[in-house]
Amino acid sequence: MTEEQHITSVYDRDLEAIQAKIMKMGGLVEAAILDAAQSLETRDEELAEKVRVGDRAIDDLEEMINEDAARLIALRAPTAGDLRIVLSVMKISSNLERIGDYAKNMAKRTTILSQMSPIHGSQTALRRMAREVNEMLKDALDSYIQRDAGKAQAVINRDADVDQMYNALFREFLTFMMEDPRNITACMHLHFIAKNTERMGDHVTSIAEQVVYLVTGGTPEEGRPKGDKTSTDAAYSPQM
Amino acid sequence: MTEEQHITSVYDRDLEAIQAKIMKMGGLVEAAILDAAQSLETRDEELAEKVRVGDRAIDDLEEMINEDAARLIALRAPTAGDLRIVLSVMKISSNLERIGDYAKNMAKRTTILSQMSPIHGSQTALRRMAREVNEMLKDALDSYIQRDAGKAQAVINRDADVDQMYNALFREFLTFMMEDPRNITACMHLHFIAKNTERMGDHVTSIAEQVVYLVTGGTPEEGRPKGDKTSTDAAYSPQM
């Protein structure tokens, strides 16, 4: 075995160890999304508490990944291509951490919402949206491990569905609030949850974009579709 | 001049060039915050358009900084301490980019809000909040250049003020919506702007935390205060 091969294999082993942590982190975040959405729908405060407490483990993993990546760069002085992988690992872990934060925030709101009357099945719609984001995350992480740019691109395209679900919910919440002012507080919280779930989708998309960049060296096919039209769409003007 | 000194000075020059880009990016983001808040208060759609278009330059700078940093790591193989600086530069530019995005989003909503009746001086309160975030950002970037952990810690502590401003506005918006359902759509947008401004404050805090970490090698004095109580506070239960 030559000296160079030896160095490469140590580097690969280190990198694999970091990627294993990414996968572990991904698993925890996926569970957090599903648990948070379930706790919201079934008003399960114990499950919500589990999500809140569990976020600590996700944060700790991000910190470990950052430290490992920095150590790897310092010790192994990776080449440009390898460096790109290490830097992408850091970005992906940062995205995962943010998704975990949103799940925690959803779980926090479960406690307040449990004290209010439910809003016409919105919790069920939110859980459906969370499931979609969860599926996308699973696929994005698979595409990362398999270095599959096609699969990653498919995830990016699906983000538009999540945005559409959000837009529909936004409209619904406005209607519920106008119909009965007693719905306002609950709808404000539910709307936050919807927006945060939509943002989770953005972070999943960002992970998929990292994969495309890693594999092809370029940015994804077309600009990321910006599906939240509530900030510009005329349909949300006061006439509605 | 020894070989080692020579290498160090080339490294320093590269790093300074990246830091200059961070400062340029910081200046653009500061202007975007102030312009967005002003366009919202004075209903200046032209200024809002300027903010929306200008976000592109901020995004481009982030990309350049990331590329420069990756190149620096690959070419110069920095030591652990120097590597920490380069990685912090990447994190700070990512925070700045997010703040710029929020400013752009605020500017987008200006156009819709201009078509609605103004809500009891909320726009003025929002502008005050944006100014506070802008001041914090200025200080955070100064603390970075001066490597002043004390100044950075002061920025972290001020984030609680921004959170308090947000909490007060959230309460106000709920009241306005309950008083008159015709206020609901405008209040939803204004509430988003308030929340996004509060998130800008979080990103500024995150920059300041990077400075503390860079200078002291440790995390800030105490956990970052979590001032947004609207997700857990009983005052936001339906009784209010």
Coordinates of C-alpha atoms in Angstrom, one line a residue:
Chain A
M1 CA 0.0 0.0 0.0
T2 CA 1.5 3.4 -1.0
E3 CA 1.6 6.3 1.4
E4 CA -1.0 8.1 -0.6
Q5 CA -3.5 5.3 -0.5
H6 CA -3.0 5.0 3.2
I7 CA -3.8 8.7 3.7
T8 CA -6.8 8.5 1.5
S9 CA -8.3 5.6 3.4
V10 CA -7.9 7.3 6.8
Y11 CA -9.6 10.4 5.3
D12 CA -12.4 8.2 3.9
R13 CA -12.9 6.6 7.3
D14 CA -13.1 9.9 9.0
L15 CA -15.6 11.2 6.4
E16 CA -17.7 8.1 6.7
A17 CA -17.9 8.6 10.5
I18 CA -19.2 12.1 10.0
Q19 CA -21.7 11.0 7.4
A20 CA -23.0 8.4 9.8
K21 CA -23.6 11.2 12.3
I22 CA -25.5 13.1 9.6
M23 CA -27.7 10.0 9.1
K24 CA -28.3 9.6 12.8
M25 CA -29.2 13.3 13.0
G26 CA -31.5 12.9 10.0
G27 CA -33.3 10.0 11.7
L28 CA -33.9 12.1 14.8
V29 CA -35.2 15.0 12.8
E30 CA -37.6 12.8 10.8
A31 CA -39.0 11.3 14.0
A32 CA -39.3 14.9 15.5
I33 CA -41.4 16.1 12.5
L34 CA -43.7 13.1 12.7
D35 CA -44.1 13.1 16.5
A36 CA -44.7 16.9 16.6
A37 CA -47.4 16.6 13.9
Q38 CA -49.0 13.7 15.7
S39 CA -48.9 15.4 19.1
L40 CA -50.7 18.3 17.5
E41 CA -53.4 16.3 15.9
T42 CA -54.1 13.9 18.8
R43 CA -53.4 16.6 21.5
D44 CA -50.8 14.3 23.0
E45 CA -48.9 16.6 25.4
E46 CA -46.6 13.8 26.5
L47 CA -45.4 13.3 23.0
A48 CA -45.0 17.0 22.5
E49 CA -42.8 17.1 25.6
K50 CA -40.7 14.3 24.1
V51 CA -40.1 16.3 21.0
R52 CA -39.2 19.4 22.9
V53 CA -36.7 17.5 25.1
G54 CA -35.3 15.5 22.2
D55 CA -34.2 18.6 20.3
R56 CA -31.2 18.8 22.5
A57 CA -29.8 15.6 21.1
I58 CA -30.2 17.1 17.6
D59 CA -28.4 20.3 18.5
D60 CA -25.6 18.2 20.1
L61 CA -25.1 16.2 17.0
E62 CA -24.8 19.3 14.9
E63 CA -22.1 20.6 17.2
M64 CA -20.2 17.3 17.0
I65 CA -20.5 17.2 13.2
N66 CA -19.1 20.8 13.0
E67 CA -16.2 19.9 15.2
D68 CA -15.4 16.6 13.4
A69 CA -15.5 18.4 10.0
A70 CA -13.2 21.2 11.2
R71 CA -10.8 18.6 12.6
L72 CA -10.9 16.7 9.4
I73 CA -10.1 19.8 7.3
A74 CA -7.3 20.8 9.7
L75 CA -5.7 17.4 9.9
R76 CA -6.2 16.0 6.4
A77 CA -6.1 19.2 4.3
P78 CA -8.6 17.7 1.8
T79 CA -8.4 18.4 -1.9
A80 CA -10.9 20.7 -3.5
G81 CA -13.4 17.9 -4.3
D82 CA -13.1 16.3 -0.9
L83 CA -13.4 19.7 0.8
R84 CA -16.6 20.3 -1.0
I85 CA -18.0 17.1 0.6
V86 CA -16.9 18.2 4.0
L87 CA -18.4 21.7 3.6
S88 CA -21.6 20.2 2.3
V89 CA -21.8 18.0 5.4
M90 CA -21.7 21.2 7.6
K91 CA -24.4 22.9 5.6
I92 CA -26.7 19.8 5.7
S93 CA -26.3 19.5 9.4
S94 CA -27.1 23.2 9.8
N95 CA -30.3 22.6 7.7
L96 CA -31.2 19.6 9.8
E97 CA -30.8 21.6 13.0
R98 CA -33.2 24.3 11.8
I99 CA -35.8 21.7 10.8
G100 CA -35.5 20.2 14.3
D101 CA -36.1 23.7 15.7
Y102 CA -39.3 24.1 13.8
A103 CA -40.5 20.7 15.0
K104 CA -39.8 21.7 18.5
N105 CA -41.7 25.0 18.0
M106 CA -44.6 23.0 16.6
A107 CA -44.6 20.8 19.7
K108 CA -44.5 23.8 22.0
R109 CA -47.7 25.2 20.4
T110 CA -49.4 21.8 20.9
T111 CA -49.7 22.6 24.6
I112 CA -51.6 25.9 24.0
L113 CA -53.7 24.6 21.2
S114 CA -54.8 21.7 23.3
Q115 CA -56.7 24.2 25.5
M116 CA -58.6 25.6 22.5
S117 CA -61.4 24.2 20.4
P118 CA -60.0 22.5 17.3
I119 CA -60.3 24.3 14.0
H120 CA -62.2 22.3 11.4
G121 CA -59.7 19.6 10.8
S122 CA -56.8 22.0 10.3
Q123 CA -54.6 19.9 12.5
T124 CA -55.2 16.9 10.1
A125 CA -54.2 19.1 7.1
L126 CA -51.1 20.2 9.0
R127 CA -50.1 16.6 9.8
R128 CA -50.5 15.7 6.1
M129 CA -48.2 18.6 5.2
A130 CA -45.6 17.5 7.8
R131 CA -45.8 13.9 6.4
E132 CA -45.0 15.3 3.0
V133 CA -42.0 17.2 4.3
N134 CA -40.9 14.1 6.2
E135 CA -41.0 12.0 3.0
M136 CA -39.0 14.7 1.1
L137 CA -36.4 14.7 3.9
K138 CA -36.1 10.9 3.7
D139 CA -35.5 11.1 -0.1
A140 CA -33.1 14.0 0.2
L141 CA -30.9 12.1 2.7
D142 CA -31.1 9.0 0.5
S143 CA -30.1 11.0 -2.5
Y144 CA -27.1 12.3 -0.5
I145 CA -25.9 8.9 0.5
Q146 CA -26.5 7.5 -3.0
R147 CA -25.1 10.7 -4.6
D148 CA -28.2 10.6 -6.8
A149 CA -28.7 14.0 -8.4
G150 CA -31.9 12.9 -10.1
K151 CA -33.5 11.9 -6.8
A152 CA -32.4 15.2 -5.3
Q153 CA -33.9 17.2 -8.2
A154 CA -37.2 15.4 -7.7
V155 CA -37.2 16.5 -4.0
I156 CA -36.6 20.1 -5.1
N157 CA -39.5 19.9 -7.5
R158 CA -41.8 18.5 -4.8
D159 CA -41.3 21.6 -2.6
A160 CA -43.9 23.4 -4.8
D161 CA -46.5 20.9 -3.4
V162 CA -45.7 21.9 0.2
D163 CA -45.9 25.6 -0.8
Q164 CA -49.3 24.9 -2.3
M165 CA -50.5 23.2 0.9
Y166 CA -49.4 26.2 2.8
N167 CA -51.1 28.6 0.5
A168 CA -54.4 26.7 0.8
L169 CA -54.1 26.6 4.6
F170 CA -53.3 30.4 4.8
R171 CA -56.5 31.1 2.9
E172 CA -58.5 28.8 5.2
F173 CA -57.2 30.4 8.3
L174 CA -58.1 33.8 7.1
T175 CA -61.6 32.6 6.4
F176 CA -62.0 31.0 9.8
M177 CA -60.8 34.1 11.6
M178 CA -63.2 36.3 9.7
E179 CA -66.1 34.0 10.3
D180 CA -65.6 34.0 14.1
P181 CA -63.2 36.2 16.0
R182 CA -63.0 33.5 18.7
N183 CA -60.9 31.5 16.2
I184 CA -58.3 34.2 15.9
T185 CA -55.8 33.1 18.6
A186 CA -55.9 29.4 17.6
C187 CA -55.6 30.3 13.9
M188 CA -52.6 32.5 14.6
H189 CA -50.8 29.6 16.2
L190 CA -51.9 27.1 13.5
H191 CA -50.8 29.6 10.8
F192 CA -47.4 29.7 12.4
I193 CA -47.2 26.0 12.4
A194 CA -48.1 25.9 8.7
K195 CA -45.5 28.6 7.8
N196 CA -42.8 26.8 9.8
T197 CA -43.7 23.5 8.1
E198 CA -43.3 25.3 4.8
R199 CA -39.9 26.5 5.9
M200 CA -38.9 23.0 6.9
G201 CA -39.6 22.2 3.2
D202 CA -37.3 25.0 2.2
H203 CA -34.5 23.5 4.3
V204 CA -35.1 20.0 2.9
T205 CA -34.9 21.6 -0.6
S206 CA -31.6 23.3 0.5
I207 CA -30.2 19.8 1.4
A208 CA -31.3 18.5 -2.0
E209 CA -29.6 21.4 -3.7
Q210 CA -26.4 20.6 -1.8
V211 CA -26.6 17.0 -3.3
V212 CA -27.1 18.3 -6.8
Y213 CA -24.1 20.6 -6.3
L214 CA -22.0 17.9 -4.9
V215 CA -22.8 15.4 -7.7
T216 CA -22.9 17.7 -10.7
G217 CA -20.7 20.6 -9.5
G218 CA -23.5 22.9 -10.7
T219 CA -26.7 24.4 -9.3
P220 CA -30.0 22.7 -9.8
E221 CA -31.9 22.7 -13.1
E222 CA -33.8 25.9 -12.5
G223 CA -34.2 28.4 -9.7
R224 CA -35.9 27.0 -6.7
P225 CA -39.6 27.6 -7.2
K226 CA -40.9 30.2 -4.8
G227 CA -44.3 28.9 -4.0
D228 CA -45.4 31.0 -1.1
K229 CA -47.4 33.6 -2.9
T230 CA -49.1 35.1 0.2
S231 CA -46.6 37.9 0.3
T232 CA -47.4 39.1 -3.2
D233 CA -50.6 37.5 -4.5
A234 CA -53.5 39.8 -5.1
A235 CA -55.8 37.1 -3.8
Y236 CA -54.7 38.0 -0.3
S237 CA -55.6 41.7 -0.7
P238 CA -58.5 42.9 1.5
Q239 CA -61.1 42.2 -1.3
M240 CA -61.0 38.5 -0.5
Chain B
M1 CA 11.8 36.8 5.5
T2 CA 11.4 33.1 6.3
E3 CA 9.3 30.8 4.2
E4 CA 6.8 30.5 7.1
Q5 CA 6.3 34.3 7.4
H6 CA 5.8 34.5 3.7
I7 CA 3.0 31.9 3.8
T8 CA 1.4 33.6 6.8
S9 CA 1.2 36.9 5.1
V10 CA -0.3 35.6 1.9
Y11 CA -2.9 33.8 4.1
D12 CA -3.6 37.0 6.0
R13 CA -4.1 39.0 2.8
D14 CA -6.6 36.4 1.5
L15 CA -8.4 36.4 4.8
E16 CA -8.6 40.2 4.8
A17 CA -10.0 40.2 1.3
I18 CA -12.8 37.8 2.5
Q19 CA -13.5 39.9 5.6
A20 CA -13.7 43.0 3.4
K21 CA -16.5 41.2 1.5
I22 CA -18.3 40.4 4.7
M23 CA -18.2 44.1 5.6
K24 CA -19.5 45.1 2.2
M25 CA -22.3 42.5 2.6
G26 CA -23.0 43.8 6.1
G27 CA -23.4 47.3 4.7
L28 CA -25.9 46.2 2.0
V29 CA -27.9 44.2 4.6
E30 CA -28.0 47.1 7.0
A31 CA -29.3 49.4 4.2
A32 CA -31.9 46.7 3.2
I33 CA -33.3 46.6 6.7
L34 CA -33.7 50.3 7.0
D35 CA -35.0 50.8 3.5
A36 CA -37.6 48.0 3.9
A37 CA -38.9 49.4 7.1
Q38 CA -39.0 52.9 5.7
S39 CA -40.9 51.7 2.6
L40 CA -43.4 50.0 4.8
E41 CA -44.0 53.1 6.9
T42 CA -44.1 55.7 4.1
R43 CA -45.8 53.3 1.6
D44 CA -42.9 53.9 -0.8
E45 CA -43.3 51.2 -3.4
E46 CA -40.3 52.4 -5.4
L47 CA -38.0 52.0 -2.3
A48 CA -39.5 48.6 -1.7
E49 CA -38.7 47.6 -5.3
K50 CA -35.1 48.7 -4.7
V51 CA -34.8 46.4 -1.7
R52 CA -36.3 43.5 -3.6
V53 CA -33.9 43.9 -6.5
G54 CA -30.9 44.7 -4.3
D55 CA -31.2 41.3 -2.5
R56 CA -29.5 39.7 -5.5
A57 CA -26.2 41.5 -4.8
I58 CA -26.3 40.2 -1.2
D59 CA -26.9 36.6 -2.4
D60 CA -24.0 37.0 -4.9
L61 CA -21.7 38.2 -2.2
E62 CA -22.5 35.2 0.0
E63 CA -21.6 32.9 -2.8
M64 CA -18.3 34.6 -3.5
I65 CA -17.4 34.5 0.2
N66 CA -18.2 30.8 0.3
E67 CA -16.0 30.2 -2.7
D68 CA -13.2 32.3 -1.4
A69 CA -13.3 30.6 1.9
A70 CA -13.3 27.1 0.3
R71 CA -10.3 28.1 -1.9
L72 CA -8.5 29.5 1.1
I73 CA -8.9 26.3 3.1
A74 CA -7.9 24.2 0.1
L75 CA -4.8 26.2 -0.8
R76 CA -3.5 27.3 2.5
A77 CA -4.5 24.4 4.8
P78 CA -5.0 26.8 7.7
T79 CA -4.1 25.7 11.3
A80 CA -7.0 25.0 13.8
G81 CA -7.2 28.7 14.9
D82 CA -7.1 30.1 11.5
L83 CA -9.6 27.5 10.3
R84 CA -12.0 28.7 13.0
I85 CA -11.8 32.2 11.5
V86 CA -12.5 31.0 8.0
L87 CA -15.5 28.8 9.1
S88 CA -16.9 31.7 11.2
V89 CA -16.8 33.9 8.1
M90 CA -18.9 31.3 6.2
K91 CA -21.4 31.2 9.1
I92 CA -21.6 35.0 9.4
S93 CA -22.2 35.4 5.6
S94 CA -25.0 32.8 5.8
N95 CA -26.6 34.8 8.7
L96 CA -26.3 38.0 6.7
E97 CA -27.9 36.3 3.7
R98 CA -30.9 35.2 5.8
I99 CA -31.4 38.7 7.2
G100 CA -31.3 40.1 3.7
D101 CA -34.0 37.6 2.8
Y102 CA -36.2 38.8 5.6
A103 CA -35.8 42.4 4.5
K104 CA -36.7 41.4 1.0
N105 CA -39.8 39.7 2.3
M106 CA -40.8 42.8 4.3
A107 CA -40.4 44.9 1.1
K108 CA -42.6 42.5 -0.8
R109 CA -45.4 42.9 1.7
T110 CA -45.2 46.7 1.5
T111 CA -46.9 46.5 -1.9
I112 CA -50.0 44.7 -0.6
L113 CA -50.1 46.6 2.7
S114 CA -50.1 49.9 0.7
Q115 CA -53.5 48.9 -0.6
M116 CA -55.0 48.5 2.9
S117 CA -55.8 51.0 5.6
P118 CA -52.9 51.5 8.0
I119 CA -53.3 49.8 11.4
H120 CA -53.0 52.3 14.3
G121 CA -49.3 53.2 13.9
S122 CA -48.1 49.6 13.7
Q123 CA -45.9 50.4 10.8
T124 CA -44.1 52.9 13.0
A125 CA -43.6 50.4 15.7
L126 CA -42.3 47.9 13.2
R127 CA -39.8 50.5 11.9
R128 CA -38.6 51.1 15.4
M129 CA -38.0 47.4 15.8
A130 CA -36.1 47.2 12.5
R131 CA -34.0 50.2 13.6
E132 CA -33.0 48.3 16.8
V133 CA -32.1 45.2 14.8
N134 CA -30.0 47.4 12.5
E135 CA -28.1 49.0 15.4
M136 CA -27.5 45.5 16.8
L137 CA -26.1 44.3 13.4
K138 CA -23.8 47.3 13.2
D139 CA -22.4 46.6 16.6
A140 CA -22.1 42.8 15.9
L141 CA -20.1 43.5 12.8
D142 CA -17.9 46.1 14.7
S143 CA -17.3 43.5 17.4
Y144 CA -16.3 41.1 14.7
I145 CA -13.7 43.4 13.2
Q146 CA -12.4 44.5 16.6
R147 CA -12.6 41.0 18.0
D148 CA -14.4 42.5 20.9
A149 CA -16.2 39.8 22.9
G150 CA -17.6 42.3 25.4
K151 CA -19.3 44.2 22.6
A152 CA -20.6 41.0 21.1
Q153 CA -22.0 39.9 24.4
A154 CA -23.8 43.2 24.7
V155 CA -25.5 42.6 21.3
I156 CA -26.6 39.1 22.5
N157 CA -28.2 40.7 25.6
R158 CA -30.1 43.2 23.6
D159 CA -31.9 40.6 21.6
A160 CA -34.3 40.3 24.5
D161 CA -35.5 43.9 23.8
V162 CA -36.3 42.9 20.2
D163 CA -38.2 39.9 21.5
Q164 CA -40.1 42.1 23.9
M165 CA -41.1 44.4 21.1
Y166 CA -42.3 41.5 19.1
N167 CA -44.4 40.1 22.0
A168 CA -46.0 43.5 22.4
L169 CA -46.9 43.7 18.7
F170 CA -48.3 40.2 18.7
R171 CA -50.7 41.1 21.5
E172 CA -51.6 44.3 19.7
F173 CA -52.4 42.5 16.4
L174 CA -54.6 40.0 18.2
T175 CA -56.6 42.8 19.7
F176 CA -56.9 44.7 16.4
M177 CA -58.2 41.6 14.7
M178 CA -60.7 40.8 17.3
E179 CA -62.0 44.4 17.3
D180 CA -62.6 44.4 13.6
P181 CA -62.4 41.4 11.2
R182 CA -61.6 43.8 8.4
N183 CA -58.2 44.2 10.1
I184 CA -57.4 40.5 9.8
T185 CA -55.6 40.4 6.5
A186 CA -53.4 43.4 7.1
C187 CA -52.6 42.2 10.6
M188 CA -51.6 38.8 9.3
H189 CA -49.0 40.5 7.1
L190 CA -47.9 42.9 9.7
H191 CA -47.5 40.0 12.2
F192 CA -45.3 38.2 9.7
I193 CA -43.1 41.2 9.3
A194 CA -42.8 41.5 13.1
K195 CA -41.9 37.8 13.4
N196 CA -39.4 38.1 10.6
T197 CA -37.8 41.1 12.2
E198 CA -37.6 39.2 15.5
R199 CA -35.9 36.4 13.5
M200 CA -33.4 39.0 12.0
G201 CA -32.5 39.7 15.6
D202 CA -31.9 36.0 16.2
H203 CA -29.5 35.9 13.2
V204 CA -27.7 39.0 14.5
T205 CA -27.4 37.3 17.8
S206 CA -25.9 34.3 16.0
I207 CA -23.3 36.5 14.4
A208 CA -22.4 37.9 17.9
E209 CA -22.2 34.4 19.2
Q210 CA -19.7 33.6 16.5
V211 CA -17.6 36.5 17.7
V212 CA -17.6 35.4 21.3
Y213 CA -16.6 31.9 20.2
L214 CA -13.8 33.3 18.0
V215 CA -12.4 35.5 20.7
T216 CA -12.8 33.4 23.8
G217 CA -13.0 29.9 22.3
G218 CA -16.1 29.3 24.4
T219 CA -19.8 29.9 24.1
P220 CA -21.5 33.1 25.3
E221 CA -22.0 33.7 29.1
E222 CA -25.4 32.1 29.3
G223 CA -27.9 30.5 27.0
R224 CA -29.3 32.9 24.5
P225 CA -32.4 34.3 26.0
K226 CA -35.5 33.0 24.3
G227 CA -37.8 36.0 24.4
D228 CA -40.6 35.0 22.1
K229 CA -43.1 33.7 24.6
T230 CA -46.0 33.6 22.3
S231 CA -45.6 29.9 21.7
T232 CA -45.9 29.0 25.4
D233 CA -47.1 32.0 27.4
A234 CA -50.5 31.5 29.1
A235 CA -51.3 35.2 28.3
Y236 CA -51.9 34.0 24.7
S237 CA -54.4 31.4 25.6
P238 CA -58.0 32.0 24.4
Q239 CA -58.9 33.7 27.7
M240 CA -57.1 36.9 26.6

